[in-house]
Tab-separated table of C-alpha atoms in Angstrom:
chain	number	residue	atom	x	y	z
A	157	UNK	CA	63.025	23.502	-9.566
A	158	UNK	CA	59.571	22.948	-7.533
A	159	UNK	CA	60.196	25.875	-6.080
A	160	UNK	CA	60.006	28.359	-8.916
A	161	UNK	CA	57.087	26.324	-10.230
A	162	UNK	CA	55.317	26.677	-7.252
A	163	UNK	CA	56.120	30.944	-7.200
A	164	UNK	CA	55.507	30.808	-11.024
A	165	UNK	CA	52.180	28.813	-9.875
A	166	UNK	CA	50.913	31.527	-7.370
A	167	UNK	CA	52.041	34.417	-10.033
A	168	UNK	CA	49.114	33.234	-12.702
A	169	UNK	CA	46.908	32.297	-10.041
A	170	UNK	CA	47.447	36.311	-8.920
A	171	UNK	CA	47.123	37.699	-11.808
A	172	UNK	CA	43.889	35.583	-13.316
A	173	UNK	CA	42.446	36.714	-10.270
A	174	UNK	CA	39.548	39.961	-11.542
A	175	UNK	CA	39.129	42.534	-9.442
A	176	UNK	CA	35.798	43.606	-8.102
A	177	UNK	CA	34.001	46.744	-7.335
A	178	UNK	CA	35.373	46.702	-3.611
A	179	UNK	CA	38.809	46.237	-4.778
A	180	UNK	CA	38.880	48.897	-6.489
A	181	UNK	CA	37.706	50.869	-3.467
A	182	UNK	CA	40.016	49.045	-1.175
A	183	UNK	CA	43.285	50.256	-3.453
A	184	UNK	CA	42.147	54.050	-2.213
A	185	UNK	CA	42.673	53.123	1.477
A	186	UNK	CA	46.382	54.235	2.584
A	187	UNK	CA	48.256	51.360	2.438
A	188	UNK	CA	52.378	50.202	3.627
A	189	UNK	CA	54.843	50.912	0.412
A	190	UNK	CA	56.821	47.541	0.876
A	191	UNK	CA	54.229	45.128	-0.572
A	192	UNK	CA	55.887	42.057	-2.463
A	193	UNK	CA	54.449	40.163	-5.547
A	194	UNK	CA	51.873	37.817	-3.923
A	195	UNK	CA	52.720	37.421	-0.063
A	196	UNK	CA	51.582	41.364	-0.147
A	197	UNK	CA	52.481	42.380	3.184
A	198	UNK	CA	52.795	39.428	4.599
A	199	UNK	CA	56.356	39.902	5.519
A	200	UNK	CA	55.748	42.937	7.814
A	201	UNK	CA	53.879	41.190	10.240
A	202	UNK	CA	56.284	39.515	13.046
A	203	UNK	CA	55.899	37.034	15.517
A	204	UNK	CA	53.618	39.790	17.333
A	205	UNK	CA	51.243	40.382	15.053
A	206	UNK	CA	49.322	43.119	17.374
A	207	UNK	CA	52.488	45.117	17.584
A	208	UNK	CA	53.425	44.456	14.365
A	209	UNK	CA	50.289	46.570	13.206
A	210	UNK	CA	50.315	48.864	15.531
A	211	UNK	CA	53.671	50.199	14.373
A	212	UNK	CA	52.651	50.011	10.788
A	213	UNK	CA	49.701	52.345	11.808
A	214	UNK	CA	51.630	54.721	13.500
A	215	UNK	CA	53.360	55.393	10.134
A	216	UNK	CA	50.877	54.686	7.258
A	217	UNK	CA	47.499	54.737	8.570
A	218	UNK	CA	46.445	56.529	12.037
A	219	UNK	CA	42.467	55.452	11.649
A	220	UNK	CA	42.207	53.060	8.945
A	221	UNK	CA	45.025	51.603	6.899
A	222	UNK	CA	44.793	48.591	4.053
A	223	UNK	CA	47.466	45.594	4.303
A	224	UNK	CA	47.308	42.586	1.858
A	225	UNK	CA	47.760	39.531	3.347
A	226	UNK	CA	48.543	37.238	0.990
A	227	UNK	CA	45.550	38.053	-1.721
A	228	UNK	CA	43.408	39.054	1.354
A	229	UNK	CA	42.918	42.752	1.566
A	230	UNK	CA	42.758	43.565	5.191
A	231	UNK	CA	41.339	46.234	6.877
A	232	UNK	CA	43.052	47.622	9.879
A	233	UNK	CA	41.286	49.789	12.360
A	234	UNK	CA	43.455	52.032	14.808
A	235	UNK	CA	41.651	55.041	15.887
A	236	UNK	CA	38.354	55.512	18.391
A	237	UNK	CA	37.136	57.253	15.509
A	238	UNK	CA	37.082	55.020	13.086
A	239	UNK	CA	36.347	52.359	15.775
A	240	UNK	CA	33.039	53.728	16.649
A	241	UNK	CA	32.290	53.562	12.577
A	242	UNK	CA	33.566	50.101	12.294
A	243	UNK	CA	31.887	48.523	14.787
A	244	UNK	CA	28.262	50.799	15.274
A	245	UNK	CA	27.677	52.596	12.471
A	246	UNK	CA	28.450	49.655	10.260
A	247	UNK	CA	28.455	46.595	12.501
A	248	UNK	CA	26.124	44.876	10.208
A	249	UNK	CA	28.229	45.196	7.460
A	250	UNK	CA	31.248	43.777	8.802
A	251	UNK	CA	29.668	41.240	11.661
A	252	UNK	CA	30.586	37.903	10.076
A	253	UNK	CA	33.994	36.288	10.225
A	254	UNK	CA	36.277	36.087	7.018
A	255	UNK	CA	35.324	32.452	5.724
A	256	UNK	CA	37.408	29.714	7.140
A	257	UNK	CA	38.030	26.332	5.322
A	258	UNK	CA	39.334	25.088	8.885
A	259	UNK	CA	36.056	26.488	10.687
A	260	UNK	CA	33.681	24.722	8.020
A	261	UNK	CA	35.308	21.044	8.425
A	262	UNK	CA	35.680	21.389	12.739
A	263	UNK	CA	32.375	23.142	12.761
A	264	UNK	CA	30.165	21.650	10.309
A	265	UNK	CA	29.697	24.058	7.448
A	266	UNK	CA	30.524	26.754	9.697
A	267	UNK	CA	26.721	25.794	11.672
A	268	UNK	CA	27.884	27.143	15.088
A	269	UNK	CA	27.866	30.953	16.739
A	270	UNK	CA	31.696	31.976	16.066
A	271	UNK	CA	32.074	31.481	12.506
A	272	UNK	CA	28.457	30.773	10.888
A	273	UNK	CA	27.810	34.387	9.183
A	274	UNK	CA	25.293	37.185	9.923
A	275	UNK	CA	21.730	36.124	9.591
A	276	UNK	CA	18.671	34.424	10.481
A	277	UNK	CA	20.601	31.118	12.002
A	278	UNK	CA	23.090	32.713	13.596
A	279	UNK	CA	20.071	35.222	15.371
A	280	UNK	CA	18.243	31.586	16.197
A	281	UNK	CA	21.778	29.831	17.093
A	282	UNK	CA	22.442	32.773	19.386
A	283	UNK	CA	18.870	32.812	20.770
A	284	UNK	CA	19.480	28.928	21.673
A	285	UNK	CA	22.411	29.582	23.713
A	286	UNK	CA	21.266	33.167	25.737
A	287	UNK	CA	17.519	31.920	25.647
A	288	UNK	CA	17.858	28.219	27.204
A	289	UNK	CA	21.448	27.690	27.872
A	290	UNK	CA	23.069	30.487	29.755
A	291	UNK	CA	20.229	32.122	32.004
A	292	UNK	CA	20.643	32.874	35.563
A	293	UNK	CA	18.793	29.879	37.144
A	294	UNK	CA	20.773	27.519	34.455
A	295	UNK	CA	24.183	29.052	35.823
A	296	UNK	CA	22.645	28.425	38.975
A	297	UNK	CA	21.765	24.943	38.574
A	298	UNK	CA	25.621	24.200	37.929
A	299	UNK	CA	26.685	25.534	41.587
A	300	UNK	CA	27.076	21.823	42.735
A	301	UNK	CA	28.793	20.506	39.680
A	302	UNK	CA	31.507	24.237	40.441
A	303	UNK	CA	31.827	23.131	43.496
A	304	UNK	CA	32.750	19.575	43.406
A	305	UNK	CA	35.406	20.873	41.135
A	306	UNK	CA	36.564	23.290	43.451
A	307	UNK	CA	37.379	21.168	46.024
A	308	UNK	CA	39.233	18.314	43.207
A	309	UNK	CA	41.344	21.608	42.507
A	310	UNK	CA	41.679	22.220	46.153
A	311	UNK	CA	42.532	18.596	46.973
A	312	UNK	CA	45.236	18.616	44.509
A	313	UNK	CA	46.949	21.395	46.177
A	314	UNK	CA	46.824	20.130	49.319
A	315	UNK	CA	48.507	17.154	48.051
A	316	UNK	CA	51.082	18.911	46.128
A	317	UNK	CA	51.846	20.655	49.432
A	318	UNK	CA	52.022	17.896	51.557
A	319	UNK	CA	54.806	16.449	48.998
A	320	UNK	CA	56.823	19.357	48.518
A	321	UNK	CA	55.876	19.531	45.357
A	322	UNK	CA	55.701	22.659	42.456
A	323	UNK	CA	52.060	23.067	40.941
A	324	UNK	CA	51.768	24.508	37.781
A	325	UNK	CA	48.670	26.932	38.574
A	326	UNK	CA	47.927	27.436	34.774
A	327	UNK	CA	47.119	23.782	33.875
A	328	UNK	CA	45.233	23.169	37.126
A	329	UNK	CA	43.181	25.945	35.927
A	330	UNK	CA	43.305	24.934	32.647
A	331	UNK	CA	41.622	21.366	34.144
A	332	UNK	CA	39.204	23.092	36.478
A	333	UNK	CA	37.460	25.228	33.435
A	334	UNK	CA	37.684	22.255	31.294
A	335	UNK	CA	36.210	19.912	33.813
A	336	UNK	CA	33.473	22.547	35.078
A	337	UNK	CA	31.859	22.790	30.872
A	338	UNK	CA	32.120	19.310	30.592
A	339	UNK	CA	29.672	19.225	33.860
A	340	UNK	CA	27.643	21.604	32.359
A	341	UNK	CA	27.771	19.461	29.181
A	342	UNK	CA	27.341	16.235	30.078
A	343	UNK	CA	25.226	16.524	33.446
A	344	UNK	CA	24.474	13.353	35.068
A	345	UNK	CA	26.297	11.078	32.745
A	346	UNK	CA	28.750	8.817	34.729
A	347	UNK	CA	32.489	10.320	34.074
A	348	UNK	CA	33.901	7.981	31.642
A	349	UNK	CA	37.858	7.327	32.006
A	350	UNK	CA	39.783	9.683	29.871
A	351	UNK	CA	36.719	11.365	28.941
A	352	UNK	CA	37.941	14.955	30.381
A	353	UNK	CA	41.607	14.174	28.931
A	354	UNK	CA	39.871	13.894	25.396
A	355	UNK	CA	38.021	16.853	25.711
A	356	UNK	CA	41.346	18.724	26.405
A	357	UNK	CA	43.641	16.748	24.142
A	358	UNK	CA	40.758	17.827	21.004
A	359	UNK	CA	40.275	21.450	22.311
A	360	UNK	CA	44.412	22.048	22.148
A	361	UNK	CA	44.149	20.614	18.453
A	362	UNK	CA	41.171	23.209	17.823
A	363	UNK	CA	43.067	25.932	18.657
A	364	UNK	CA	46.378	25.016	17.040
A	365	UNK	CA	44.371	24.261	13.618
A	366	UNK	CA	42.213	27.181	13.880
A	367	UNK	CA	45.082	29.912	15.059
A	368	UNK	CA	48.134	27.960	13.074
A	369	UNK	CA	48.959	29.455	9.631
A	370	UNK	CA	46.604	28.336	6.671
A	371	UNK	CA	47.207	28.636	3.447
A	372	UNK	CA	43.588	29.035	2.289
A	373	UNK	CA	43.673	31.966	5.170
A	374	UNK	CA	45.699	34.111	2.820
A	375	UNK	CA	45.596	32.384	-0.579
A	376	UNK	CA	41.594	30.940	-0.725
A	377	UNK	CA	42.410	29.735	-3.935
A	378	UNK	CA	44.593	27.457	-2.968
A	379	UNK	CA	42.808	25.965	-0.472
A	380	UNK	CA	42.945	22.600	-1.841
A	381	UNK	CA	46.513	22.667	-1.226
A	382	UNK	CA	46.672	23.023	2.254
A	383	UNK	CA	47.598	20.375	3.974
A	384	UNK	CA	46.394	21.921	7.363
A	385	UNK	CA	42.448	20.821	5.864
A	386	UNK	CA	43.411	17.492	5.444
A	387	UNK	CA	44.469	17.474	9.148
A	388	UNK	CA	41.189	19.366	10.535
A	389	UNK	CA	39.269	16.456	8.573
A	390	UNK	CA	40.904	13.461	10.164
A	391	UNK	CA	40.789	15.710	13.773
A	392	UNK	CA	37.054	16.391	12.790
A	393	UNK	CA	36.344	12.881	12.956
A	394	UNK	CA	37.566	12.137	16.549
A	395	UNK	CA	35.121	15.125	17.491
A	396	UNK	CA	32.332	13.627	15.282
A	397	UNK	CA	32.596	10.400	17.064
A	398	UNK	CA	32.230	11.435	20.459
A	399	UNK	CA	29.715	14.372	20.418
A	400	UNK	CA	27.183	11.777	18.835
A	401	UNK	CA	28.305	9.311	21.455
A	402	UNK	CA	26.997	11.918	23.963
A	403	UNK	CA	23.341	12.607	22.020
A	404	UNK	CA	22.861	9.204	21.641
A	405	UNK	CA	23.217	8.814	25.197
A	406	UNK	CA	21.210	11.723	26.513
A	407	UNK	CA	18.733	10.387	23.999
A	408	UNK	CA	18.314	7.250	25.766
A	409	UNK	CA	18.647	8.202	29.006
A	410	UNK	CA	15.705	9.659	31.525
A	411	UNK	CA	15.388	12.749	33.227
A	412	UNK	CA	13.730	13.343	36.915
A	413	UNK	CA	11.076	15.381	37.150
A	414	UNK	CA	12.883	18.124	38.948
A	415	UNK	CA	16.123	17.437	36.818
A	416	UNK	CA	16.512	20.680	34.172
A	417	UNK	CA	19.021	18.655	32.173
A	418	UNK	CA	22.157	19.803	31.145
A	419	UNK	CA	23.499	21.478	27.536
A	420	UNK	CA	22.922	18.598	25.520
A	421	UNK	CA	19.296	17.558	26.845
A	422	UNK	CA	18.291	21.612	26.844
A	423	UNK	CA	19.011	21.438	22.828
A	424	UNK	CA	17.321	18.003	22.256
A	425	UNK	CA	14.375	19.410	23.881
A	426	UNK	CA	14.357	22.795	21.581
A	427	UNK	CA	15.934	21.133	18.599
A	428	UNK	CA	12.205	20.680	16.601
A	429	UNK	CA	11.337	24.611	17.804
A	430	UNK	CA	14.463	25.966	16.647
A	431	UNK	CA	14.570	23.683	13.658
A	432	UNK	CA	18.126	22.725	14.336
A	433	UNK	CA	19.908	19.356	12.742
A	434	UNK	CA	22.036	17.180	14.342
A	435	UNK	CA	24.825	18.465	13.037
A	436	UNK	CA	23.659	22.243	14.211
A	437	UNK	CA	23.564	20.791	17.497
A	438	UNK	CA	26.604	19.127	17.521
A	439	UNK	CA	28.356	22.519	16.013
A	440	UNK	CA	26.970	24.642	19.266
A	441	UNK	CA	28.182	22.442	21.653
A	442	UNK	CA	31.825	22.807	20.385
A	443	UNK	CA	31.216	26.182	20.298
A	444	UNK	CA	29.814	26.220	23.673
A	445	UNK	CA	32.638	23.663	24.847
A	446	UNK	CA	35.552	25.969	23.379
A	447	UNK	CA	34.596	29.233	24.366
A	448	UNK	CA	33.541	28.246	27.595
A	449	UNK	CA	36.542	26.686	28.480
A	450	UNK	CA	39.075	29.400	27.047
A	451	UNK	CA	37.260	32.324	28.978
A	452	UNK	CA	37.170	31.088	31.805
A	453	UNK	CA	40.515	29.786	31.877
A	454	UNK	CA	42.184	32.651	30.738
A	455	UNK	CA	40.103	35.024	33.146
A	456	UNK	CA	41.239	32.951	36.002
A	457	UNK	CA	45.027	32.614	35.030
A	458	UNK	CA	45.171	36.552	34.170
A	459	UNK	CA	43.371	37.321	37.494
A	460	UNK	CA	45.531	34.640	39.518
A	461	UNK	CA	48.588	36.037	37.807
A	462	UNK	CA	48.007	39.511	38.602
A	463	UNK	CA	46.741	38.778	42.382
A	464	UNK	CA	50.510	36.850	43.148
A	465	UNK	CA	52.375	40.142	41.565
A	466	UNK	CA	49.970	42.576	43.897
A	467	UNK	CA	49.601	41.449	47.738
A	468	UNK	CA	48.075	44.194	49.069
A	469	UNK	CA	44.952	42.908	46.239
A	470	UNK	CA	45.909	39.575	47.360
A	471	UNK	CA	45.019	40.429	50.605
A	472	UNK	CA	42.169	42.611	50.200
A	473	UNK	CA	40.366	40.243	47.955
A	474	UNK	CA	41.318	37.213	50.748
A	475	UNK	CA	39.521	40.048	53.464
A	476	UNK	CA	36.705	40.953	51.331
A	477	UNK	CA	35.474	37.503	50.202
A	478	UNK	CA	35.818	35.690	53.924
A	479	UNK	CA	33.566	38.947	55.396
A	480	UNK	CA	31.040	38.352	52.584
A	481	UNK	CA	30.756	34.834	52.895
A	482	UNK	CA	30.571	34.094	56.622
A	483	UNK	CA	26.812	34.156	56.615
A	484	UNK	CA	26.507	32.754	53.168
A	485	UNK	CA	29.195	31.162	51.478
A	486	UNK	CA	27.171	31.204	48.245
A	487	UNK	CA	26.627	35.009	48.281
A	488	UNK	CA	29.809	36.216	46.230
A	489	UNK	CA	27.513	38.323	44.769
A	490	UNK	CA	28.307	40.721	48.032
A	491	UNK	CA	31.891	41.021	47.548
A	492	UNK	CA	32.856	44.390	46.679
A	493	UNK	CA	35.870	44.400	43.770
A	494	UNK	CA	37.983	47.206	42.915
């Protein structure tokens, strides 16, 4: 059947496979007894991955224990001990990302900050973004754009309220974060209808690509089976087509003389000093896009979520933040938290 050719497939593709230097190192680590013929341990890991490892550390590996994933050999790191060594001692070692087919079609050869590996770009990518893109006075600069969202956000309650209406807190902060990088994205470019929505719609498809299961993940040699690449490629293009949209745009348009531009005119105007490409620019503002977006939506949802299960913090916080702000409402910086 296609089935046993498939398994008999992945058998010869296992077992051509040499073994290096590290592999042979790797096969000293304590490891789980109940690895299978080519899904390794695969089959051990539930639909909580996290817990899933923890309780296969408790037994087999208190500070460092080896799973195979597939034909991925997988360190996992449990104690503070072998934390510290992990990610100090050896951080250099071990700083890059395992290589990603997905990550080099959605972020151009793997050109951004996440996934591009330790080295010389990813010190000048990095220098880009702290350097030009996230200083204090750039944050700053934004405090109109946050609070035109803020009251969107605010006007949408009241209108819920007014209805009688549920809100679904999560996806209006979900919308606010999204809306808020696109600001800081796009500046002074007029919002476009459906814009925002596109933004979202290709974000959600990042994630679910990137985070799914891949075959390459776990079997790179099969990478040109995966089906999920194929999909990343024709999602790719949709991103493609409206990142240069926006450059071309910002290209053409021009600034005031007391305007500091937003993301995308801040890495025009270093692009020839940092000697980045197009597509290098293009990959750090999907970085910048993503991770912006997913941090601060997740902060606010955890922090909203905890605040509605703890009134007394409710309150406080409510107490603390009207007392700071009665002189200045744009001096949060006063608030006390704890």
């Amino acid at each position: 059947s296609l089935a046993l050719l498939f398994f008999l497939f992945l058998v010869a593709v296992h077992l051509a496979t040499p073994r290096s230097r590290t592999e042979n190192l790797l096969r000293k680590l304590p490891s789980p007894p109940f690895k299978l013929p080519i899904i390794g341990h695969l089959h051990l890991i539930g639909s909580l991955p996290h817990h899933s490892l923890r309780d296969l550390a408790k037994k087999h590996g208190p500070d460092v224990m080896l799973l195979r994933l597939g034909a991925v050999p997988t360190l996992v790191v449990s104690s503070p001990r072998a934390a510290k060594a992990v990610l100090r001692t050896h951080d250099h070692v071990i700083a890059s990302r395992p290589h990603s087919v997905v990550a080099d079609i959605l972020f151009y050869g793997s050109t951004d900050v996440s996934f591009t590996p330790y080295g010389e770009y990813w010190r000048r990518a990095r220098k880009v973004i702290t350097t030009h893109l996230l200083t204090a006075a750039k944050v700053r600069s934004y405090r109109a754009a946050r609070e035109q969202e803020v009251r969107l956000v605010l006007a949408r309650v009241r209108a819920a309220a007014a209805a009688g209406t549920a809100i679904d807190v999560s996806e209006i902060l979900g919308f606010f974060a999204n809306d808020i990088v696109c600001q800081a994205m796009t500046g002074r470019l007029p919002r476009e209808q459906g814009r925002n929505q596109l933004f979202r719609e290709l974000l959600e498809t990042n994630t679910k690509l990137l985070g799914g299961f891949n075959l390459d993940d776990y079997f790179p040699s099969l990478a040109r089976f995966d089906l999920v690449s194929a999909k990343a490629v024709k999602h790719m293009k949709r991103w493609d087509d409206l990142l240069d949209s926006l450059i071309d745009k910002h290209k053409s348009k021009t600034l005031d003389g007391e305007d500091e531009g937003d993301f995308i005119d801040v890495l025009l105007s270093v692009q020839q000093e940092y000697g980045l490409t197009r597509d290098n620019i293009k990959a750090i503002l999907m970085d910048t896009f993503e991770a912006g977006t997913d941090t601060t939506y997740i902060a606010l949802d955890y922090a909203m979520a905890e605040l509605m299960q703890n009134p007394q913090s409710m309150n406080k916080l409510q107490a603390a933040s009207r007392a700071s702000t009665r002189v200045d409402k744009h001096r949060y910086d006063r608030v006390i938290w704890g």
